[in-house]
Coordinates of C-alpha atoms in Angstrom, one line a residue:
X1 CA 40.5 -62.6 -33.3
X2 CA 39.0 -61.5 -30.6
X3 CA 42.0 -60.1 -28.9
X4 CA 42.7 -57.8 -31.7
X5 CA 39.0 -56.6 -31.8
X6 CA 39.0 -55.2 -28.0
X7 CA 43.0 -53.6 -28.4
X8 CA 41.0 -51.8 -31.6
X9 CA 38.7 -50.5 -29.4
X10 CA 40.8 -49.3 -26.5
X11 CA 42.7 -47.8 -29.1
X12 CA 40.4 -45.2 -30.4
X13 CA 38.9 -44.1 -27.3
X14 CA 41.2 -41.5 -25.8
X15 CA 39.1 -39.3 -23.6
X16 CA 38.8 -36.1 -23.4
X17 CA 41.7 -33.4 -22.5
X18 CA 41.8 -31.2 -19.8
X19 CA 40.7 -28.3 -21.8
X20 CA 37.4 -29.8 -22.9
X21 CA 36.6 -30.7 -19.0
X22 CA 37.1 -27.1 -18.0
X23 CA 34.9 -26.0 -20.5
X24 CA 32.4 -28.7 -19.7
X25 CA 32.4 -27.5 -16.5
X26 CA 32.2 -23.9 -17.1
X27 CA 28.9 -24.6 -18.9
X28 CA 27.3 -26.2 -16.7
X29 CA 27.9 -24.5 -13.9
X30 CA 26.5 -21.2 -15.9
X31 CA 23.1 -23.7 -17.1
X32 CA 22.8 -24.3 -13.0
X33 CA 23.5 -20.6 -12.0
X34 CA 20.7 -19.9 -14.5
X35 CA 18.2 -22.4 -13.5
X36 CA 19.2 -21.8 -9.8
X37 CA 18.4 -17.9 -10.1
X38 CA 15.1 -18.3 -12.2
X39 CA 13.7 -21.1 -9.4
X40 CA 13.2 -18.0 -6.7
X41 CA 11.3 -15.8 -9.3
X42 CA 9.3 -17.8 -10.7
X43 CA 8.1 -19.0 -7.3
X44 CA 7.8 -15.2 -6.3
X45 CA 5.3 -15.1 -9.6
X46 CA 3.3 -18.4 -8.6
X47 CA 2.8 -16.8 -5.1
X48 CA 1.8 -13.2 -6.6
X49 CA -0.7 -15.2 -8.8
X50 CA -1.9 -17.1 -6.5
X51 CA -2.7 -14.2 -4.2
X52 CA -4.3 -12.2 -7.0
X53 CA -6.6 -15.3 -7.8
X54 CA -7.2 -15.5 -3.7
X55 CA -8.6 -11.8 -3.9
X56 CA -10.4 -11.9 -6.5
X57 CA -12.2 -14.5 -5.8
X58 CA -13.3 -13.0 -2.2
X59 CA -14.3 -10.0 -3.9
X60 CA -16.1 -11.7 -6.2
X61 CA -18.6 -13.5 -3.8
X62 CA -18.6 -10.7 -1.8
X63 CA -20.0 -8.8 -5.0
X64 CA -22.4 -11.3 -5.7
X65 CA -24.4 -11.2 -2.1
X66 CA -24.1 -7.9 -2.9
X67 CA -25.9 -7.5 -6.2
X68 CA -28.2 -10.4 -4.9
X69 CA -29.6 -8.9 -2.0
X70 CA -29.7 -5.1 -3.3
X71 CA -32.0 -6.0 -6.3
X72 CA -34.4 -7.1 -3.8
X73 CA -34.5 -4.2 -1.2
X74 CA -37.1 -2.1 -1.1
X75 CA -35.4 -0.5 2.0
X76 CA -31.4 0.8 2.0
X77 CA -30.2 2.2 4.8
X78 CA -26.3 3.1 5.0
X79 CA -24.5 3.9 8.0
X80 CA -24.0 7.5 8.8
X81 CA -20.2 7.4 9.7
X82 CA -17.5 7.3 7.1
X83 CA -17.5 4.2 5.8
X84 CA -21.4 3.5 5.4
X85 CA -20.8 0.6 6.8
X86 CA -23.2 -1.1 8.6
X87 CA -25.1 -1.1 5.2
X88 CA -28.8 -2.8 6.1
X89 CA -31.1 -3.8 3.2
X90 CA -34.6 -4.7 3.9
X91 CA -37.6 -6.0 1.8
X92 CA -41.1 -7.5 2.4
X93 CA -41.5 -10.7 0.1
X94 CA -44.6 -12.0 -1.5
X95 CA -45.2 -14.2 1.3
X96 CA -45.5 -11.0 3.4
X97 CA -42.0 -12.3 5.0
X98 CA -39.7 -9.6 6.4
X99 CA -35.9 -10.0 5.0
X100 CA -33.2 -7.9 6.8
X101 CA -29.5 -8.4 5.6
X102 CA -26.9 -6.3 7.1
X103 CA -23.1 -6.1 5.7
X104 CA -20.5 -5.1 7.9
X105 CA -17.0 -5.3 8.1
X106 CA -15.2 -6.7 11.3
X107 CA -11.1 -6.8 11.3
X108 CA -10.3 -8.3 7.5
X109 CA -13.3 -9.5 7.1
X110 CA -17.0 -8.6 5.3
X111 CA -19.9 -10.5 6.3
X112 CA -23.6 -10.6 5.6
X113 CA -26.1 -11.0 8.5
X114 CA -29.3 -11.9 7.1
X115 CA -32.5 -12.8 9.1
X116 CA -36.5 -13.2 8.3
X117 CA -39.5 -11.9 10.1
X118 CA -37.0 -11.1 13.1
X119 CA -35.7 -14.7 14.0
X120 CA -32.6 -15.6 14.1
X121 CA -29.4 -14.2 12.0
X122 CA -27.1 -16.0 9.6
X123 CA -24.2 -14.4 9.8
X124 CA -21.9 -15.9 6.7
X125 CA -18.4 -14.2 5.9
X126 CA -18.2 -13.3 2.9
X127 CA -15.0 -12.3 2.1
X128 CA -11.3 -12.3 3.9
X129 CA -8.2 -10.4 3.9
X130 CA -10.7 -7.2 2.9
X131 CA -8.4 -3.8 3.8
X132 CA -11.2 -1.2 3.1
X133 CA -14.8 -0.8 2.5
X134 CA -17.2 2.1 1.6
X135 CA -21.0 2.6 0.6
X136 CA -22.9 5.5 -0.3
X137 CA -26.7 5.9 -1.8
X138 CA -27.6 8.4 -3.7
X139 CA -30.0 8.9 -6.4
X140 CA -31.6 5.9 -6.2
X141 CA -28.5 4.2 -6.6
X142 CA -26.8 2.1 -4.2
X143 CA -22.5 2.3 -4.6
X144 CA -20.4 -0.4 -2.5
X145 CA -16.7 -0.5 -2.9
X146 CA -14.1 -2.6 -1.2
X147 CA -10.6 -3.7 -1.1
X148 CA -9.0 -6.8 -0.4
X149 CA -5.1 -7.0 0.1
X150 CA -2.8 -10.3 0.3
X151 CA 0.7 -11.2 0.9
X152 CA 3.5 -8.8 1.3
X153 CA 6.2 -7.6 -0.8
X154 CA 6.6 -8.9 -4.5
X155 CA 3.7 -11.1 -3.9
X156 CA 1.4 -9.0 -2.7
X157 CA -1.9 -8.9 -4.5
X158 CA -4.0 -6.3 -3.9
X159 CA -7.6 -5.6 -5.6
X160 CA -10.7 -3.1 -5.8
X161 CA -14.1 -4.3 -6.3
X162 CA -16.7 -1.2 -6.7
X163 CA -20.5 -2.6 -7.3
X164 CA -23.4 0.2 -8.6
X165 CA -26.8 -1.2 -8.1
X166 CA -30.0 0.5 -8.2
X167 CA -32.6 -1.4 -5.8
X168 CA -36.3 -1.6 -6.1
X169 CA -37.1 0.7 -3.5
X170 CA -40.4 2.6 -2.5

């Protein structure tokens, strides 16, 4: 009884025919050519998202010192040149302590130099992979813009942070 059960068996399986393996084939090979091709891309995307996260993020703090420190000047001094840059921002606090902060820019990078009643500076950076950087102040009103750039190609990211602040000046 047994016997007859397994010759059963082995007699309904008969495979599959040479047409059907081609075609098998055929399909996948097109479902790997498709996955293989979208792989690149969407690593090209992760890396461009990445990037624009990256600047962002340095503009942001950047921005932030920014806003900080220009509330509380009661002094804004621009550079002459181009640029405006080296921007220095001074005020006396209640304490009759003398703040000095000076933003500058220095290769791809924006840093803050900040220092009370003369002593020592802090210097921090602020932000990386910064491309440009201007300031103006006019009309009470203190205008810094900058822009950070990263990666190359596809993935570059690329960003302009412009901050308008009107400090408590004299």
């Amino acid at each position: 009884m047994k016997r007859g059960l397994f010759e059963s068996i082995r007699r309904s399986q008969q495979g599959f025919t040479l047409t059907e393996l081609l075609v098998g084939i055929a399909l996948t090979s097109l479902l790997i050519g498709g996955v293989a091709t979208a792989i690149p891309q969407m690593n090209s995307a992760v890396k461009r998202g990445n990037n624009h996260t990256y600047v962002a993020t340095q503009l942001q703090n950047a921005a932030h010192w920014l806003q900080v420190d220009s509330k509380m000047a009661q002094e804004v001094t621009p550079d002459e040149g181009e640029t405006g840059f080296p921007l220095v921002l001074r005020w006396v606090d209640w304490d009759n302590s003398e703040h000095e902060v000076t933003y500058y820019l220095s290769g791809n990078e924006f840093f803050r130099s900040y220092s009370v009643d003369g002593g020592t500076a802090q210097v921090k950076s602020l932000a990386q992979s910064v491309s440009s950087g201007t300031c103006s102040y006019q009309n009470g009103t203190l205008t810094v813009s900058l822009t950070s750039e990263e990666g190359y190609g596809k993935e570059k990211a690329s960003q302009v942070r412009t901050i308008s602040v009107k400090p408590r000046t004299q």
